[in-house]
Tab-separated table of C-alpha atoms in Angstrom:
chain	number	residue	atom	x	y	z
A	180	UNK	CA	-7.726	27.079	42.492
A	181	UNK	CA	-4.843	24.889	43.667
A	182	UNK	CA	-3.325	22.188	41.458
A	183	UNK	CA	-5.120	19.310	43.209
A	184	UNK	CA	-8.571	20.856	42.706
A	185	UNK	CA	-7.646	21.747	39.142
A	186	UNK	CA	-6.775	18.152	38.398
A	187	UNK	CA	-9.957	16.847	39.993
A	188	UNK	CA	-11.843	18.964	37.492
A	189	UNK	CA	-9.605	17.877	34.647
A	190	UNK	CA	-10.053	14.188	35.408
A	191	UNK	CA	-13.733	14.573	34.540
A	192	UNK	CA	-12.628	15.204	30.961
A	193	UNK	CA	-10.485	12.060	30.670
A	194	UNK	CA	-11.966	9.276	28.550
A	195	UNK	CA	-11.043	5.641	27.973
A	196	UNK	CA	-11.632	5.757	24.235
A	197	UNK	CA	-9.852	7.963	21.720
A	198	UNK	CA	-11.424	9.589	18.677
A	199	UNK	CA	-9.872	6.857	16.578
A	200	UNK	CA	-11.988	4.304	18.418
A	201	UNK	CA	-9.057	2.475	20.000
A	202	UNK	CA	-8.900	1.452	23.646
A	203	UNK	CA	-6.111	3.194	25.519
A	204	UNK	CA	-4.422	0.377	27.396
A	205	UNK	CA	-0.880	-0.716	28.103
A	206	UNK	CA	1.265	-0.875	24.964
A	207	UNK	CA	4.307	-3.011	25.761
A	208	UNK	CA	5.976	-2.229	22.422
A	209	UNK	CA	7.125	1.097	23.944
A	210	UNK	CA	8.927	-0.754	26.743
A	211	UNK	CA	12.550	-1.460	25.730
A	212	UNK	CA	13.896	-5.033	25.739
A	213	UNK	CA	14.920	-6.044	29.246
A	214	UNK	CA	15.487	-8.988	31.543
A	215	UNK	CA	13.366	-9.695	34.601
A	216	UNK	CA	14.789	-8.697	37.962
A	217	UNK	CA	16.789	-11.436	39.639
A	218	UNK	CA	16.338	-12.511	43.259
A	219	UNK	CA	19.390	-10.558	44.401
A	220	UNK	CA	18.002	-7.343	42.870
A	221	UNK	CA	14.620	-7.951	44.474
A	222	UNK	CA	16.121	-8.580	47.913
A	223	UNK	CA	18.300	-5.458	47.726
A	224	UNK	CA	15.342	-3.360	46.618
A	225	UNK	CA	13.110	-4.688	49.393
A	226	UNK	CA	15.765	-3.808	51.959
A	227	UNK	CA	16.180	-0.308	50.462
A	228	UNK	CA	12.446	0.392	50.674
A	229	UNK	CA	12.166	-1.146	54.159
A	230	UNK	CA	14.947	1.122	55.464
A	231	UNK	CA	13.476	4.260	53.856
A	232	UNK	CA	11.339	6.269	56.275
A	233	UNK	CA	11.178	9.509	54.243
A	234	UNK	CA	11.449	8.297	50.676
A	235	UNK	CA	11.705	10.777	47.811
A	236	UNK	CA	10.814	9.391	44.374
A	237	UNK	CA	11.730	10.926	41.006
A	238	UNK	CA	9.944	9.500	37.967
A	239	UNK	CA	10.678	9.844	34.269
A	240	UNK	CA	9.152	8.938	30.922
A	241	UNK	CA	10.099	5.285	31.379
A	242	UNK	CA	7.273	4.706	33.846
A	243	UNK	CA	4.648	5.836	31.318
A	244	UNK	CA	5.763	3.522	28.506
A	245	UNK	CA	3.644	0.779	30.055
A	246	UNK	CA	0.620	3.067	29.617
A	247	UNK	CA	1.309	3.511	25.912
A	248	UNK	CA	3.276	6.780	25.923
A	249	UNK	CA	6.742	6.487	24.350
A	250	UNK	CA	9.816	7.953	25.989
A	251	UNK	CA	12.469	9.926	24.123
A	252	UNK	CA	15.700	7.977	24.406
A	253	UNK	CA	15.066	4.226	24.810
A	254	UNK	CA	16.938	2.118	22.307
A	255	UNK	CA	14.744	0.895	19.468
A	256	UNK	CA	11.388	2.100	20.842
A	257	UNK	CA	11.955	5.679	22.050
A	258	UNK	CA	10.845	8.651	19.959
A	259	UNK	CA	14.396	9.496	18.854
A	260	UNK	CA	14.948	5.926	17.635
A	261	UNK	CA	11.691	5.725	15.678
A	262	UNK	CA	11.318	9.210	14.266
A	263	UNK	CA	13.104	12.361	13.172
A	264	UNK	CA	10.502	14.311	15.149
A	265	UNK	CA	12.086	16.467	17.866
A	266	UNK	CA	10.541	18.557	20.665
A	267	UNK	CA	9.899	22.215	19.963
A	268	UNK	CA	12.466	24.678	21.330
A	269	UNK	CA	11.233	27.396	23.660
A	270	UNK	CA	12.690	30.363	21.747
A	271	UNK	CA	11.305	29.052	18.444
A	272	UNK	CA	7.824	28.744	19.940
A	273	UNK	CA	7.893	32.238	21.424
A	274	UNK	CA	9.340	34.034	18.394
A	275	UNK	CA	7.897	32.218	15.361
A	276	UNK	CA	4.202	32.161	14.445
A	277	UNK	CA	4.666	29.258	12.024
A	278	UNK	CA	6.207	27.153	14.797
A	279	UNK	CA	3.221	27.869	17.032
A	280	UNK	CA	0.852	26.941	14.200
A	281	UNK	CA	2.674	23.642	13.674
A	282	UNK	CA	2.798	22.921	17.416
A	283	UNK	CA	-0.882	23.556	18.136
A	284	UNK	CA	-2.105	21.765	15.002
A	285	UNK	CA	-0.162	18.657	15.956
A	286	UNK	CA	-1.091	18.944	19.622
A	287	UNK	CA	-4.762	19.336	18.723
A	288	UNK	CA	-4.675	16.101	16.715
A	289	UNK	CA	-2.757	14.211	19.403
A	290	UNK	CA	-4.751	15.438	22.398
A	291	UNK	CA	-7.722	12.993	22.302
A	292	UNK	CA	-5.374	10.014	22.463
A	293	UNK	CA	-2.827	11.563	24.851
A	294	UNK	CA	-5.458	12.753	27.317
A	295	UNK	CA	-7.201	9.359	27.403
A	296	UNK	CA	-4.113	7.388	28.462
A	297	UNK	CA	-4.554	5.698	31.836
A	298	UNK	CA	-2.102	5.175	34.712
A	299	UNK	CA	-0.422	1.796	34.968
A	300	UNK	CA	0.628	-0.402	37.874
A	301	UNK	CA	3.653	1.762	38.757
A	302	UNK	CA	1.547	4.930	39.078
A	303	UNK	CA	-0.991	3.081	41.216
A	304	UNK	CA	1.627	1.530	43.512
A	305	UNK	CA	3.193	4.952	44.143
A	306	UNK	CA	-0.248	6.338	44.945
A	307	UNK	CA	-0.764	3.466	47.397
A	308	UNK	CA	2.603	4.195	49.030
A	309	UNK	CA	1.522	7.797	49.576
A	310	UNK	CA	-1.731	6.725	51.238
A	311	UNK	CA	0.230	4.324	53.447
A	312	UNK	CA	2.700	7.096	54.437
A	313	UNK	CA	5.527	5.141	52.806
A	314	UNK	CA	6.319	7.981	50.405
A	315	UNK	CA	7.510	11.406	51.550
A	316	UNK	CA	7.211	13.186	48.187
A	317	UNK	CA	6.995	12.472	44.478
A	318	UNK	CA	8.732	14.502	41.768
A	319	UNK	CA	7.878	13.692	38.160
A	320	UNK	CA	9.614	14.852	35.016
A	321	UNK	CA	6.538	13.784	33.025
A	322	UNK	CA	3.826	16.121	31.741
A	323	UNK	CA	1.124	13.460	31.293
A	324	UNK	CA	-0.694	13.895	34.668
A	325	UNK	CA	-0.807	10.108	35.152
A	326	UNK	CA	0.262	10.387	38.806
A	327	UNK	CA	-2.757	12.599	39.496
A	328	UNK	CA	-5.005	10.225	37.585
A	329	UNK	CA	-3.722	7.421	39.820
A	330	UNK	CA	-4.654	9.394	42.931
A	331	UNK	CA	-1.303	10.838	44.048
A	332	UNK	CA	-1.489	14.270	45.681
A	333	UNK	CA	1.981	15.056	47.023
A	334	UNK	CA	3.442	15.600	43.561
A	335	UNK	CA	5.724	18.195	42.009
A	336	UNK	CA	5.528	18.326	38.209
A	337	UNK	CA	9.081	19.425	37.534
A	338	UNK	CA	8.485	20.184	33.857
A	339	UNK	CA	4.885	21.344	34.178
A	340	UNK	CA	1.826	19.696	32.677
A	341	UNK	CA	0.340	19.266	29.211
A	342	UNK	CA	-3.073	19.508	30.863
A	343	UNK	CA	-2.748	23.246	31.558
A	344	UNK	CA	-2.367	26.176	29.158
A	345	UNK	CA	-1.108	29.645	30.034
A	346	UNK	CA	-1.029	33.009	28.295
A	347	UNK	CA	2.531	34.281	27.985
A	348	UNK	CA	1.272	37.878	28.152
A	349	UNK	CA	-1.361	38.112	30.906
A	350	UNK	CA	-0.644	34.720	32.587
A	351	UNK	CA	-4.306	33.673	32.405
A	352	UNK	CA	-4.543	29.886	32.831
A	353	UNK	CA	-7.067	27.476	31.305
A	354	UNK	CA	-7.340	23.703	31.149
A	355	UNK	CA	-6.237	21.874	28.038
A	356	UNK	CA	-9.782	20.487	27.430
A	357	UNK	CA	-11.018	24.090	27.370
A	358	UNK	CA	-8.441	24.909	24.710
A	359	UNK	CA	-9.494	21.890	22.659
A	360	UNK	CA	-13.015	23.338	22.486
A	361	UNK	CA	-11.619	26.760	21.520
A	362	UNK	CA	-9.590	25.228	18.688
A	363	UNK	CA	-12.595	23.306	17.401
A	364	UNK	CA	-14.566	26.545	17.331
A	365	UNK	CA	-11.790	28.365	15.441
A	366	UNK	CA	-11.255	25.498	12.970
A	367	UNK	CA	-14.695	24.087	12.103
A	368	UNK	CA	-13.611	22.799	8.674
A	369	UNK	CA	-10.065	21.684	9.556
A	370	UNK	CA	-9.362	17.995	10.113
A	371	UNK	CA	-6.295	15.781	10.234
A	372	UNK	CA	-5.035	12.702	12.051
A	373	UNK	CA	-1.846	10.870	12.934
A	374	UNK	CA	-0.965	7.607	14.668
A	375	UNK	CA	2.484	8.648	15.962
A	376	UNK	CA	2.718	10.280	19.392
A	377	UNK	CA	5.523	11.839	21.455
A	378	UNK	CA	5.852	11.896	25.265
A	379	UNK	CA	4.224	15.355	25.370
A	380	UNK	CA	1.322	14.428	23.064
A	381	UNK	CA	2.922	15.843	19.908
A	382	UNK	CA	2.260	13.985	16.635
A	383	UNK	CA	3.679	14.049	13.120
A	384	UNK	CA	1.827	16.093	10.479
A	385	UNK	CA	2.984	17.295	7.089
A	386	UNK	CA	2.991	20.995	6.217
A	387	UNK	CA	0.139	20.312	3.810
A	388	UNK	CA	-1.920	18.940	6.701
A	389	UNK	CA	-1.095	21.971	8.861
A	390	UNK	CA	-2.032	24.596	6.240
A	391	UNK	CA	-5.210	26.456	7.112
A	392	UNK	CA	-5.029	25.734	10.838
A	393	UNK	CA	-6.010	28.761	12.939
A	394	UNK	CA	-3.876	29.245	16.040
A	395	UNK	CA	-5.808	30.010	19.247
A	396	UNK	CA	-5.190	33.221	21.181
A	397	UNK	CA	-5.871	34.160	24.781
A	398	UNK	CA	-9.533	35.028	25.272
A	399	UNK	CA	-8.608	37.590	27.931
A	400	UNK	CA	-5.959	39.641	26.110
A	401	UNK	CA	-5.340	38.093	22.669
A	402	UNK	CA	-1.863	36.982	23.728
A	403	UNK	CA	0.175	33.903	22.892
A	404	UNK	CA	-0.981	30.633	24.448
A	405	UNK	CA	1.540	28.000	25.489
A	406	UNK	CA	1.150	24.699	27.345
A	407	UNK	CA	2.338	24.998	30.928
A	408	UNK	CA	5.353	22.853	30.035
A	409	UNK	CA	9.048	23.624	30.406
A	410	UNK	CA	10.104	23.379	26.768
A	411	UNK	CA	13.576	22.349	25.724
A	412	UNK	CA	15.783	25.431	25.960
A	413	UNK	CA	13.756	26.902	28.819
A	414	UNK	CA	14.421	26.709	32.562
A	415	UNK	CA	12.442	25.156	35.388
A	416	UNK	CA	11.106	28.027	37.554
A	417	UNK	CA	13.545	28.693	40.387
A	418	UNK	CA	10.977	28.408	43.222
A	419	UNK	CA	10.078	24.922	41.964
A	420	UNK	CA	13.753	23.932	41.873
A	421	UNK	CA	14.322	25.195	45.413
A	422	UNK	CA	11.207	23.362	46.609
A	423	UNK	CA	12.556	20.051	45.277
A	424	UNK	CA	15.994	20.704	46.795
A	425	UNK	CA	14.190	21.164	50.126
A	426	UNK	CA	12.466	17.805	49.623
A	427	UNK	CA	15.849	16.197	48.985
A	428	UNK	CA	17.087	17.602	52.320
A	429	UNK	CA	13.971	16.357	54.124
A	430	UNK	CA	14.236	12.851	52.707
A	431	UNK	CA	16.396	10.004	53.963
A	432	UNK	CA	16.658	8.177	50.620
A	433	UNK	CA	16.019	8.698	46.912
A	434	UNK	CA	14.444	6.352	44.367
A	435	UNK	CA	14.593	7.098	40.629
A	436	UNK	CA	12.083	5.282	38.416
A	437	UNK	CA	12.171	5.179	34.618
A	438	UNK	CA	14.571	8.025	33.872
A	439	UNK	CA	17.902	8.178	32.086
A	440	UNK	CA	18.541	11.477	33.946
A	441	UNK	CA	20.227	12.830	30.827
A	442	UNK	CA	18.513	16.167	31.378
A	443	UNK	CA	20.239	18.168	34.109
A	444	UNK	CA	16.960	19.405	35.576
A	445	UNK	CA	16.416	15.985	37.159
A	446	UNK	CA	20.014	14.842	37.559
A	447	UNK	CA	20.933	17.718	39.906
A	448	UNK	CA	18.646	16.349	42.618
A	449	UNK	CA	20.244	12.914	42.476
A	450	UNK	CA	23.639	14.577	42.678
A	451	UNK	CA	22.467	16.577	45.714
A	452	UNK	CA	21.249	13.409	47.443
A	453	UNK	CA	24.618	11.780	46.747
A	454	UNK	CA	26.480	14.761	48.223
A	455	UNK	CA	24.255	14.472	51.307
A	456	UNK	CA	25.276	10.793	51.533
A	457	UNK	CA	21.734	9.509	51.163
A	458	UNK	CA	21.077	6.035	49.726
A	459	UNK	CA	20.054	6.112	46.063
A	460	UNK	CA	18.302	3.396	44.074
A	461	UNK	CA	17.608	3.563	40.331
A	462	UNK	CA	15.190	1.320	38.446
A	463	UNK	CA	15.419	2.037	34.735
A	464	UNK	CA	16.032	0.055	31.567
A	465	UNK	CA	19.412	0.978	30.134
A	466	UNK	CA	22.243	3.146	31.461
A	467	UNK	CA	21.564	6.424	33.258
A	468	UNK	CA	23.650	9.505	33.881
A	469	UNK	CA	23.610	8.780	37.625
A	470	UNK	CA	24.540	5.091	37.642
A	471	UNK	CA	27.855	5.920	39.284
A	472	UNK	CA	26.030	7.698	42.127
A	473	UNK	CA	23.571	4.893	42.883
A	474	UNK	CA	23.869	2.327	45.641
A	475	UNK	CA	21.468	0.090	43.722
A	476	UNK	CA	20.826	0.028	39.961
A	477	UNK	CA	18.220	-2.395	38.609
A	478	UNK	CA	17.879	-2.752	34.853
A	479	UNK	CA	14.243	-3.771	34.447
A	480	UNK	CA	10.810	-2.225	34.034
A	481	UNK	CA	9.478	-0.402	37.059
A	482	UNK	CA	6.198	-2.234	37.625
A	483	UNK	CA	7.944	-5.574	37.813
A	484	UNK	CA	10.221	-4.615	40.685
A	485	UNK	CA	7.665	-2.466	42.550
A	486	UNK	CA	5.201	-5.346	42.440
A	487	UNK	CA	7.465	-7.258	44.842
A	488	UNK	CA	7.057	-4.665	47.625
C-alpha cells in the first residue's frame, strides 16, 4: 500500500475530541511573540510567489504551533524553553529496554491528543496551492501528518511519520492506531495521563507512572517496534535525501515555512538551492540558520502572510 492510501485509511481514525474531553483547536500560546507582516513584506512575498512557477516548499514545526503542537526551539513557548524533556536518542532506543518502555508509555498517553490535532490555515493553503498547480512539491520536517490531513498528496516526510510503526527486525509496518489497540490489550490495568506534549507526541511521565507498563512487540516476529520517525542521532534514509535534492533541482524557487533550519537535514536543501542561485524566501518567527542565504526573510507567523496570497 502506498503512503497516500495508507494515510487515507489512517485519517478514518482521527478524532476531534481527545480522551481528556478537550476540543483540539488552535492554541495560540504555542506561537512565539511576533509582529504582523508589514506592507513591504507582503508585497515582496506576493512578487516571490507570483514569479515562482515550480515552487518547492519546506515546512517545519513552526507551522503546526497554530494547531496546538509546540515546536522545540521557539523562545518562551518551545519545548526546550518550557521543559527539561528532550527527544529520545536513536541508539538509546535501540539498545536500552528501559528507554523503550519509557518512550512507549509516554507515547501511548500522548497519542489520543496528538492524533486528534487538526490542520490549520497554513496546511490548508498549501493543499490549495497543490490543487491549483501552484506548488511543485512539499517537504515537511514534521511527523504529525497534518499536511495529509489537509489534503496534500505531493509530500515528502523528511523525518518520517508518528502515524506509522515499523519492526526493526522484520520491517513489518503497522499504523499507529493499530499499535494503540495492541498496547491497550497488553496493559489492561495500566493508566496514566499528562497534559504536556512534545512535537512528536511525547509527554512527561514520572518513573512511578511508567512502572508496570508492558512494551509491545512485533506480532510477526517478536522484534522491537519503533515509530517510523528519524530519531535524533539517526540519519534520514539516503534515497529520501536524494529524492529531495532532485526536487530542489527541478524547482525554480524555494520557500521555507516555520523552521529554524538548525537541523542539518533540512538546511542542506536550502544551501543547495542557494548554490543553484534559486530565489529563497523564509517565513519563520525568530532567526534561522539560513537567514544569510535568503532573498526574503519575514519574521511573522506563516498563516498571516500566506493569507495575503
